[in-house]
Amino acid sequence: MDYLKNFSLEGKIALITGASYGIGYGIAKAFAGVGAKIVFCDIKKEFVDKGLASYEADGIDAKGYVCDVTNEEMVNDMVAKIEAEVGVIDILVNNAGIIKRIPMCDMTAAEFRQVIDVDLNAPFIVSKAVIPSMIKKGHGKIINICSMMSELGRETVSAYAAAKGGLKMLTRNICSEYGAYNIQCNGIGPGYIATPQTAPLREKQADGSRHPFDQFICGRTPAGRWLNPDELGGPAVFLASDASNAVNGHILYVDGGILAYIGKQP
């Protein structure tokens, strides 16, 4: 058997939400590198246009759609357009997400709901939209971008942790409900990734020292550094490919070892 062929995504159509930049973009590049047709969405046209320009610069033929993934009607319309214009989606990556770093007692219920809506309700909505056609086609792969906050808590991220913990269980439940239809649903739990969103946490201080959070993360990670979005590509390709056909309901933590590490003794 040629095991390398099991990792090919040749001829597959992959939808990655929120993939104009950052983690989603890194995963999309990896998929394109092994043959997938890339389709992505973002909430604003300016983000989609920026993403399309980046894909073109990297030599990737991608198609972008403007869509609010918390809006079920918009999602259903987008999936119908993708099926008509590109084809049935083989791979879905629920990547779009937000975080609000606010102490729990200072956070309003509306702010809490917004995070839950984007980080948990949206993956439910988009998955629900693509599963029927995956059933008809006889196969499908869904990858939910979870988080170490699917397992851990930390100050100021109560809504995010609640959403990502829920997403972990949604992942397992999609596996439970649709595994019999040859649909595999797994999660990736990234560690701390060097993206534009985390750039302020890595900026040098006025005195030239490292940001305190930067020092904390590098000290807490056995790898001793922030991870690169491209380092999620290999795990994502595995979970999107035939190489993982027997892997279902699993959360693969790509965190540089944080969850395995208690930290250095002071």
mmCIF file of N, CA, C and O in Angstrom, residues 100-190:
data_model
loop_
_atom_site.group_PDB
_atom_site.id
_atom_site.type_symbol
_atom_site.label_atom_id
_atom_site.label_comp_id
_atom_site.label_asym_id
_atom_site.label_seq_id
_atom_site.Cartn_x
_atom_site.Cartn_y
_atom_site.Cartn_z
ATOM 1 N N LYS A 100 -13.026 37.476 23.872
ATOM 2 C CA LYS A 100 -13.124 38.725 24.635
ATOM 3 C C LYS A 100 -12.464 38.489 25.984
ATOM 4 O O LYS A 100 -12.927 37.655 26.764
ATOM 5 N N ARG A 101 -11.367 39.176 26.213
ATOM 6 C CA ARG A 101 -10.630 38.996 27.471
ATOM 7 C C ARG A 101 -11.161 39.989 28.505
ATOM 8 O O ARG A 101 -10.673 41.110 28.615
ATOM 9 N N ILE A 102 -12.193 39.549 29.228
ATOM 10 C CA ILE A 102 -12.868 40.389 30.209
ATOM 11 C C ILE A 102 -13.103 39.556 31.470
ATOM 12 O O ILE A 102 -13.609 38.438 31.379
ATOM 13 N N PRO A 103 -12.746 40.046 32.637
ATOM 14 C CA PRO A 103 -13.058 39.299 33.859
ATOM 15 C C PRO A 103 -14.545 38.943 33.899
ATOM 16 O O PRO A 103 -15.398 39.757 33.515
ATOM 17 N N MET A 104 -14.863 37.768 34.372
ATOM 18 C CA MET A 104 -16.231 37.256 34.301
ATOM 19 C C MET A 104 -17.246 38.215 34.921
ATOM 20 O O MET A 104 -18.312 38.468 34.342
ATOM 21 N N CYS A 105 -16.952 38.771 36.065
ATOM 22 C CA CYS A 105 -17.922 39.635 36.742
ATOM 23 C C CYS A 105 -18.050 41.009 36.080
ATOM 24 O O CYS A 105 -18.968 41.763 36.400
ATOM 25 N N ASP A 106 -17.127 41.320 35.179
ATOM 26 C CA ASP A 106 -17.220 42.570 34.417
ATOM 27 C C ASP A 106 -17.846 42.363 33.052
ATOM 28 O O ASP A 106 -18.150 43.329 32.340
ATOM 29 N N MET A 107 -18.033 41.107 32.661
ATOM 30 C CA MET A 107 -18.568 40.787 31.334
ATOM 31 C C MET A 107 -20.086 40.816 31.359
ATOM 32 O O MET A 107 -20.716 40.281 32.270
ATOM 33 N N THR A 108 -20.680 41.449 30.356
ATOM 34 C CA THR A 108 -22.133 41.458 30.263
ATOM 35 C C THR A 108 -22.619 40.145 29.663
ATOM 36 O O THR A 108 -21.868 39.444 28.974
ATOM 37 N N ALA A 109 -23.879 39.845 29.892
ATOM 38 C CA ALA A 109 -24.465 38.637 29.296
ATOM 39 C C ALA A 109 -24.445 38.724 27.781
ATOM 40 O O ALA A 109 -24.259 37.714 27.091
ATOM 41 N N ALA A 110 -24.619 39.923 27.255
ATOM 42 C CA ALA A 110 -24.592 40.105 25.795
ATOM 43 C C ALA A 110 -23.211 39.787 25.235
ATOM 44 O O ALA A 110 -23.091 39.165 24.164
ATOM 45 N N GLU A 111 -22.162 40.198 25.933
ATOM 46 C CA GLU A 111 -20.799 39.890 25.485
ATOM 47 C C GLU A 111 -20.534 38.390 25.564
ATOM 48 O O GLU A 111 -19.910 37.812 24.663
ATOM 49 N N PHE A 112 -21.010 37.771 26.626
ATOM 50 C CA PHE A 112 -20.859 36.318 26.767
ATOM 51 C C PHE A 112 -21.566 35.601 25.618
ATOM 52 O O PHE A 112 -21.007 34.709 24.983
ATOM 53 N N ARG A 113 -22.804 36.021 25.332
ATOM 54 C CA ARG A 113 -23.579 35.391 24.254
ATOM 55 C C ARG A 113 -22.907 35.553 22.897
ATOM 56 O O ARG A 113 -22.971 34.650 22.048
ATOM 57 N N GLN A 114 -22.282 36.709 22.668
ATOM 58 C CA GLN A 114 -21.637 36.941 21.374
ATOM 59 C C GLN A 114 -20.512 35.930 21.138
ATOM 60 O O GLN A 114 -20.376 35.377 20.040
ATOM 61 N N VAL A 115 -19.711 35.682 22.173
ATOM 62 C CA VAL A 115 -18.626 34.713 22.043
ATOM 63 C C VAL A 115 -19.184 33.311 21.814
ATOM 64 O O VAL A 115 -18.712 32.563 20.950
ATOM 65 N N ILE A 116 -20.196 32.945 22.574
ATOM 66 C CA ILE A 116 -20.828 31.638 22.399
ATOM 67 C C ILE A 116 -21.410 31.510 20.993
ATOM 68 O O ILE A 116 -21.307 30.454 20.340
ATOM 69 N N ASP A 117 -22.000 32.583 20.497
ATOM 70 C CA ASP A 117 -22.631 32.563 19.177
ATOM 71 C C ASP A 117 -21.612 32.276 18.082
ATOM 72 O O ASP A 117 -21.849 31.445 17.198
ATOM 73 N N VAL A 118 -20.472 32.965 18.135
ATOM 74 C CA VAL A 118 -19.458 32.811 17.086
ATOM 75 C C VAL A 118 -18.673 31.506 17.256
ATOM 76 O O VAL A 118 -18.406 30.798 16.272
ATOM 77 N N ASP A 119 -18.314 31.185 18.483
ATOM 78 C CA ASP A 119 -17.382 30.078 18.714
ATOM 79 C C ASP A 119 -18.055 28.719 18.883
ATOM 80 O O ASP A 119 -17.378 27.687 18.759
ATOM 81 N N LEU A 120 -19.352 28.694 19.155
ATOM 82 C CA LEU A 120 -20.048 27.418 19.360
ATOM 83 C C LEU A 120 -21.277 27.271 18.470
ATOM 84 O O LEU A 120 -21.426 26.261 17.772
ATOM 85 N N ASN A 121 -22.152 28.274 18.471
ATOM 86 C CA ASN A 121 -23.348 28.166 17.631
ATOM 87 C C ASN A 121 -22.997 28.111 16.149
ATOM 88 O O ASN A 121 -23.612 27.354 15.384
ATOM 89 N N ALA A 122 -22.013 28.915 15.722
ATOM 90 C CA ALA A 122 -21.652 28.937 14.299
ATOM 91 C C ALA A 122 -21.145 27.582 13.801
ATOM 92 O O ALA A 122 -21.579 27.122 12.740
ATOM 93 N N PRO A 123 -20.250 26.893 14.517
ATOM 94 C CA PRO A 123 -19.863 25.556 14.055
ATOM 95 C C PRO A 123 -21.043 24.593 13.958
ATOM 96 O O PRO A 123 -21.080 23.745 13.050
ATOM 97 N N PHE A 124 -22.000 24.711 14.879
ATOM 98 C CA PHE A 124 -23.221 23.909 14.784
ATOM 99 C C PHE A 124 -23.981 24.239 13.494
ATOM 100 O O PHE A 124 -24.392 23.343 12.740
ATOM 101 N N ILE A 125 -24.138 25.536 13.206
ATOM 102 C CA ILE A 125 -24.902 25.975 12.033
ATOM 103 C C ILE A 125 -24.232 25.525 10.735
ATOM 104 O O ILE A 125 -24.891 24.991 9.826
ATOM 105 N N VAL A 126 -22.918 25.728 10.629
ATOM 106 C CA VAL A 126 -22.226 25.389 9.375
ATOM 107 C C VAL A 126 -22.152 23.873 9.203
ATOM 108 O O VAL A 126 -22.354 23.357 8.094
ATOM 109 N N SER A 127 -21.883 23.152 10.271
ATOM 110 C CA SER A 127 -21.839 21.688 10.180
ATOM 111 C C SER A 127 -23.194 21.145 9.736
ATOM 112 O O SER A 127 -23.278 20.267 8.867
ATOM 113 N N LYS A 128 -24.236 21.665 10.337
ATOM 114 C CA LYS A 128 -25.603 21.249 10.004
ATOM 115 C C LYS A 128 -25.914 21.499 8.533
ATOM 116 O O LYS A 128 -26.654 20.737 7.903
ATOM 117 N N ALA A 129 -25.320 22.551 7.970
ATOM 118 C CA ALA A 129 -25.583 22.893 6.571
ATOM 119 C C ALA A 129 -24.880 21.963 5.588
ATOM 120 O O ALA A 129 -25.371 21.736 4.480
ATOM 121 N N VAL A 130 -23.704 21.427 5.986
ATOM 122 C CA VAL A 130 -22.941 20.602 5.039
ATOM 123 C C VAL A 130 -23.169 19.108 5.209
ATOM 124 O O VAL A 130 -22.931 18.334 4.270
ATOM 125 N N ILE A 131 -23.616 18.675 6.367
ATOM 126 C CA ILE A 131 -23.741 17.239 6.633
ATOM 127 C C ILE A 131 -24.697 16.524 5.677
ATOM 128 O O ILE A 131 -24.370 15.424 5.185
ATOM 129 N N PRO A 132 -25.876 17.074 5.346
ATOM 130 C CA PRO A 132 -26.773 16.334 4.449
ATOM 131 C C PRO A 132 -26.138 15.952 3.115
ATOM 132 O O PRO A 132 -26.315 14.815 2.639
ATOM 133 N N SER A 133 -25.379 16.862 2.509
ATOM 134 C CA SER A 133 -24.728 16.530 1.236
ATOM 135 C C SER A 133 -23.569 15.561 1.437
ATOM 136 O O SER A 133 -23.274 14.749 0.551
ATOM 137 N N MET A 134 -22.905 15.639 2.583
ATOM 138 C CA MET A 134 -21.857 14.659 2.885
ATOM 139 C C MET A 134 -22.471 13.259 2.994
ATOM 140 O O MET A 134 -21.900 12.277 2.518
ATOM 141 N N ILE A 135 -23.643 13.173 3.609
ATOM 142 C CA ILE A 135 -24.325 11.875 3.727
ATOM 143 C C ILE A 135 -24.645 11.331 2.343
ATOM 144 O O ILE A 135 -24.404 10.157 2.038
ATOM 145 N N LYS A 136 -25.175 12.182 1.474
ATOM 146 C CA LYS A 136 -25.512 11.746 0.111
ATOM 147 C C LYS A 136 -24.276 11.309 -0.662
ATOM 148 O O LYS A 136 -24.323 10.356 -1.442
ATOM 149 N N LYS A 137 -23.162 12.008 -0.451
ATOM 150 C CA LYS A 137 -21.922 11.685 -1.165
ATOM 151 C C LYS A 137 -21.253 10.445 -0.596
ATOM 152 O O LYS A 137 -20.448 9.794 -1.258
ATOM 153 N N GLY A 138 -21.546 10.135 0.661
ATOM 154 C CA GLY A 138 -20.995 8.926 1.266
ATOM 155 C C GLY A 138 -19.723 9.124 2.059
ATOM 156 O O GLY A 138 -19.111 8.152 2.516
ATOM 157 N N HIS A 139 -19.339 10.369 2.261
ATOM 158 C CA HIS A 139 -18.162 10.634 3.086
ATOM 159 C C HIS A 139 -18.109 12.114 3.444
ATOM 160 O O HIS A 139 -18.750 12.952 2.809
ATOM 161 N N GLY A 140 -17.319 12.437 4.452
ATOM 162 C CA GLY A 140 -17.132 13.834 4.822
ATOM 163 C C GLY A 140 -16.178 13.960 5.997
ATOM 164 O O GLY A 140 -16.032 13.025 6.806
ATOM 165 N N LYS A 141 -15.509 15.087 6.067
ATOM 166 C CA LYS A 141 -14.586 15.380 7.156
ATOM 167 C C LYS A 141 -14.941 16.746 7.740
ATOM 168 O O LYS A 141 -15.054 17.729 7.000
ATOM 169 N N ILE A 142 -15.107 16.804 9.045
ATOM 170 C CA ILE A 142 -15.349 18.069 9.741
ATOM 171 C C ILE A 142 -14.257 18.228 10.792
ATOM 172 O O ILE A 142 -14.009 17.310 11.584
ATOM 173 N N ILE A 143 -13.597 19.382 10.769
ATOM 174 C CA ILE A 143 -12.553 19.682 11.745
ATOM 175 C C ILE A 143 -12.954 20.960 12.480
ATOM 176 O O ILE A 143 -13.123 22.015 11.860
ATOM 177 N N ASN A 144 -13.125 20.853 13.764
ATOM 178 C CA ASN A 144 -13.459 22.013 14.587
ATOM 179 C C ASN A 144 -12.198 22.536 15.265
ATOM 180 O O ASN A 144 -11.456 21.763 15.886
ATOM 181 N N ILE A 145 -11.961 23.833 15.140
ATOM 182 C CA ILE A 145 -10.801 24.418 15.807
ATOM 183 C C ILE A 145 -11.177 24.700 17.250
ATOM 184 O O ILE A 145 -11.853 25.677 17.569
ATOM 185 N N CYS A 146 -10.771 23.786 18.096
ATOM 186 C CA CYS A 146 -11.031 23.895 19.533
ATOM 187 C C CYS A 146 -9.930 24.748 20.155
ATOM 188 O O CYS A 146 -9.512 25.733 19.564
ATOM 189 N N SER A 147 -9.454 24.406 21.315
ATOM 190 C CA SER A 147 -8.480 25.238 22.007
ATOM 191 C C SER A 147 -7.997 24.482 23.228
ATOM 192 O O SER A 147 -8.662 23.547 23.699
ATOM 193 N N MET A 148 -6.859 24.889 23.765
ATOM 194 C CA MET A 148 -6.483 24.380 25.079
ATOM 195 C C MET A 148 -7.528 24.764 26.118
ATOM 196 O O MET A 148 -7.667 24.099 27.145
ATOM 197 N N MET A 149 -8.288 25.839 25.833
ATOM 198 C CA MET A 149 -9.366 26.233 26.725
ATOM 199 C C MET A 149 -10.559 25.272 26.637
ATOM 200 O O MET A 149 -11.546 25.435 27.345
ATOM 201 N N SER A 150 -10.462 24.258 25.763
ATOM 202 C CA SER A 150 -11.415 23.144 25.820
ATOM 203 C C SER A 150 -11.136 22.271 27.038
ATOM 204 O O SER A 150 -11.976 21.457 27.430
ATOM 205 N N GLU A 151 -9.940 22.417 27.613
ATOM 206 C CA GLU A 151 -9.517 21.604 28.756
ATOM 207 C C GLU A 151 -9.169 22.431 29.983
ATOM 208 O O GLU A 151 -9.290 21.944 31.108
ATOM 209 N N LEU A 152 -8.699 23.649 29.781
ATOM 210 C CA LEU A 152 -8.176 24.471 30.863
ATOM 211 C C LEU A 152 -8.985 25.750 31.029
ATOM 212 O O LEU A 152 -9.606 26.220 30.079
ATOM 213 N N GLY A 153 -8.935 26.319 32.209
ATOM 214 C CA GLY A 153 -9.490 27.648 32.429
ATOM 215 C C GLY A 153 -8.366 28.650 32.633
ATOM 216 O O GLY A 153 -7.227 28.278 32.884
ATOM 217 N N ARG A 154 -8.704 29.921 32.485
ATOM 218 C CA ARG A 154 -7.728 30.981 32.747
ATOM 219 C C ARG A 154 -8.486 32.275 33.007
ATOM 220 O O ARG A 154 -9.626 32.440 32.550
ATOM 221 N N GLU A 155 -7.862 33.195 33.694
ATOM 222 C CA GLU A 155 -8.520 34.458 33.996
ATOM 223 C C GLU A 155 -8.942 35.173 32.715
ATOM 224 O O GLU A 155 -8.223 35.177 31.739
ATOM 225 N N THR A 156 -10.117 35.782 32.764
ATOM 226 C CA THR A 156 -10.673 36.687 31.740
ATOM 227 C C THR A 156 -11.241 35.997 30.500
ATOM 228 O O THR A 156 -11.678 36.677 29.583
ATOM 229 N N VAL A 157 -11.264 34.661 30.437
ATOM 230 C CA VAL A 157 -11.754 34.014 29.205
ATOM 231 C C VAL A 157 -12.912 33.053 29.488
ATOM 232 O O VAL A 157 -13.029 32.002 28.882
ATOM 233 N N SER A 158 -13.795 33.428 30.388
ATOM 234 C CA SER A 158 -14.887 32.523 30.769
ATOM 235 C C SER A 158 -15.762 32.146 29.578
ATOM 236 O O SER A 158 -16.114 30.972 29.401
ATOM 237 N N ALA A 159 -16.120 33.127 28.747
ATOM 238 C CA ALA A 159 -16.989 32.840 27.600
ATOM 239 C C ALA A 159 -16.269 31.968 26.582
ATOM 240 O O ALA A 159 -16.842 31.017 26.037
ATOM 241 N N TYR A 160 -15.020 32.295 26.319
ATOM 242 C CA TYR A 160 -14.234 31.540 25.332
ATOM 243 C C TYR A 160 -14.053 30.095 25.783
ATOM 244 O O TYR A 160 -14.236 29.152 25.004
ATOM 245 N N ALA A 161 -13.710 29.904 27.065
ATOM 246 C CA ALA A 161 -13.516 28.556 27.589
ATOM 247 C C ALA A 161 -14.825 27.764 27.554
ATOM 248 O O ALA A 161 -14.834 26.573 27.227
ATOM 249 N N ALA A 162 -15.923 28.428 27.888
ATOM 250 C CA ALA A 162 -17.226 27.759 27.849
ATOM 251 C C ALA A 162 -17.564 27.333 26.425
ATOM 252 O O ALA A 162 -18.057 26.217 26.186
ATOM 253 N N ALA A 163 -17.298 28.224 25.465
ATOM 254 C CA ALA A 163 -17.599 27.920 24.061
ATOM 255 C C ALA A 163 -16.722 26.784 23.549
ATOM 256 O O ALA A 163 -17.208 25.857 22.875
ATOM 257 N N LYS A 164 -15.423 26.848 23.840
ATOM 258 C CA LYS A 164 -14.510 25.837 23.313
ATOM 259 C C LYS A 164 -14.712 24.485 24.004
ATOM 260 O O LYS A 164 -14.538 23.432 23.384
ATOM 261 N N GLY A 165 -15.089 24.508 25.284
ATOM 262 C CA GLY A 165 -15.449 23.253 25.941
ATOM 263 C C GLY A 165 -16.689 22.650 25.298
ATOM 264 O O GLY A 165 -16.770 21.440 25.077
ATOM 265 N N GLY A 166 -17.657 23.511 24.973
ATOM 266 C CA GLY A 166 -18.849 23.043 24.271
ATOM 267 C C GLY A 166 -18.529 22.515 22.886
ATOM 268 O O GLY A 166 -19.113 21.521 22.427
ATOM 269 N N LEU A 167 -17.578 23.170 22.206
ATOM 270 C CA LEU A 167 -17.206 22.736 20.857
ATOM 271 C C LEU A 167 -16.551 21.360 20.888
ATOM 272 O O LEU A 167 -16.747 20.542 19.988
ATOM 273 N N LYS A 168 -15.770 21.100 21.933
ATOM 274 C CA LYS A 168 -15.190 19.757 22.100
ATOM 275 C C LYS A 168 -16.296 18.709 22.159
ATOM 276 O O LYS A 168 -16.214 17.668 21.489
ATOM 277 N N MET A 169 -17.347 18.988 22.917
ATOM 278 C CA MET A 169 -18.428 18.011 23.053
ATOM 279 C C MET A 169 -19.308 17.959 21.807
ATOM 280 O O MET A 169 -19.834 16.895 21.462
ATOM 281 N N LEU A 170 -19.472 19.088 21.107
ATOM 282 C CA LEU A 170 -20.183 19.054 19.827
ATOM 283 C C LEU A 170 -19.426 18.166 18.840
ATOM 284 O O LEU A 170 -20.037 17.389 18.087
ATOM 285 N N THR A 171 -18.104 18.258 18.852
ATOM 286 C CA THR A 171 -17.268 17.410 17.995
ATOM 287 C C THR A 171 -17.547 15.937 18.263
ATOM 288 O O THR A 171 -17.766 15.146 17.330
ATOM 289 N N ARG A 172 -17.585 15.577 19.522
ATOM 290 C CA ARG A 172 -17.817 14.175 19.876
ATOM 291 C C ARG A 172 -19.242 13.744 19.530
ATOM 292 O O ARG A 172 -19.479 12.589 19.158
ATOM 293 N N ASN A 173 -20.180 14.675 19.632
ATOM 294 C CA ASN A 173 -21.557 14.302 19.343
ATOM 295 C C ASN A 173 -21.801 14.153 17.844
ATOM 296 O O ASN A 173 -22.563 13.283 17.406
ATOM 297 N N ILE A 174 -21.159 14.999 17.020
ATOM 298 C CA ILE A 174 -21.270 14.824 15.564
ATOM 299 C C ILE A 174 -20.698 13.466 15.176
ATOM 300 O O ILE A 174 -21.279 12.739 14.355
ATOM 301 N N CYS A 175 -19.563 13.101 15.784
ATOM 302 C CA CYS A 175 -19.006 11.763 15.576
ATOM 303 C C CYS A 175 -20.034 10.697 15.926
ATOM 304 O O CYS A 175 -20.259 9.748 15.173
ATOM 305 N N SER A 176 -20.690 10.854 17.059
ATOM 306 C CA SER A 176 -21.641 9.848 17.542
ATOM 307 C C SER A 176 -22.852 9.717 16.625
ATOM 308 O O SER A 176 -23.339 8.607 16.366
ATOM 309 N N GLU A 177 -23.336 10.857 16.135
ATOM 310 C CA GLU A 177 -24.548 10.844 15.303
ATOM 311 C C GLU A 177 -24.297 10.450 13.856
ATOM 312 O O GLU A 177 -25.139 9.811 13.226
ATOM 313 N N TYR A 178 -23.126 10.814 13.314
ATOM 314 C CA TYR A 178 -22.935 10.687 11.865
ATOM 315 C C TYR A 178 -21.752 9.824 11.464
ATOM 316 O O TYR A 178 -21.448 9.712 10.273
ATOM 317 N N GLY A 179 -21.102 9.175 12.423
ATOM 318 C CA GLY A 179 -20.011 8.268 12.084
ATOM 319 C C GLY A 179 -20.458 7.134 11.181
ATOM 320 O O GLY A 179 -19.697 6.677 10.321
ATOM 321 N N ALA A 180 -21.688 6.678 11.337
ATOM 322 C CA ALA A 180 -22.197 5.576 10.522
ATOM 323 C C ALA A 180 -22.347 5.955 9.051
ATOM 324 O O ALA A 180 -22.474 5.077 8.190
ATOM 325 N N TYR A 181 -22.325 7.263 8.764
ATOM 326 C CA TYR A 181 -22.430 7.738 7.375
ATOM 327 C C TYR A 181 -21.052 8.027 6.763
ATOM 328 O O TYR A 181 -20.950 8.699 5.743
ATOM 329 N N ASN A 182 -19.999 7.509 7.390
ATOM 330 C CA ASN A 182 -18.628 7.731 6.936
ATOM 331 C C ASN A 182 -18.243 9.204 7.007
ATOM 332 O O ASN A 182 -17.530 9.723 6.151
ATOM 333 N N ILE A 183 -18.723 9.850 8.054
ATOM 334 C CA ILE A 183 -18.331 11.230 8.342
ATOM 335 C C ILE A 183 -17.484 11.217 9.606
ATOM 336 O O ILE A 183 -17.908 10.697 10.643
ATOM 337 N N GLN A 184 -16.287 11.770 9.493
ATOM 338 C CA GLN A 184 -15.413 11.873 10.653
ATOM 339 C C GLN A 184 -15.352 13.330 11.113
ATOM 340 O O GLN A 184 -15.098 14.224 10.307
ATOM 341 N N CYS A 185 -15.612 13.546 12.382
ATOM 342 C CA CYS A 185 -15.558 14.886 12.968
ATOM 343 C C CYS A 185 -14.550 14.872 14.105
ATOM 344 O O CYS A 185 -14.710 14.139 15.082
ATOM 345 N N ASN A 186 -13.500 15.652 13.936
ATOM 346 C CA ASN A 186 -12.446 15.751 14.934
ATOM 347 C C ASN A 186 -12.132 17.211 15.211
ATOM 348 O O ASN A 186 -12.588 18.107 14.502
ATOM 349 N N GLY A 187 -11.363 17.451 16.243
ATOM 350 C CA GLY A 187 -10.977 18.811 16.588
ATOM 351 C C GLY A 187 -9.475 18.968 16.626
ATOM 352 O O GLY A 187 -8.739 17.998 16.829
ATOM 353 N N ILE A 188 -9.023 20.194 16.410
ATOM 354 C CA ILE A 188 -7.637 20.559 16.643
ATOM 355 C C ILE A 188 -7.632 21.600 17.752
ATOM 356 O O ILE A 188 -8.388 22.579 17.696
ATOM 357 N N GLY A 189 -6.794 21.379 18.761
ATOM 358 C CA GLY A 189 -6.670 22.329 19.857
ATOM 359 C C GLY A 189 -5.321 23.031 19.775
ATOM 360 O O GLY A 189 -4.327 22.498 20.268
ATOM 361 N N PRO A 190 -5.271 24.195 19.116
ATOM 362 C CA PRO A 190 -3.984 24.883 18.988
ATOM 363 C C PRO A 190 -3.491 25.408 20.328
ATOM 364 O O PRO A 190 -4.269 25.748 21.214
#
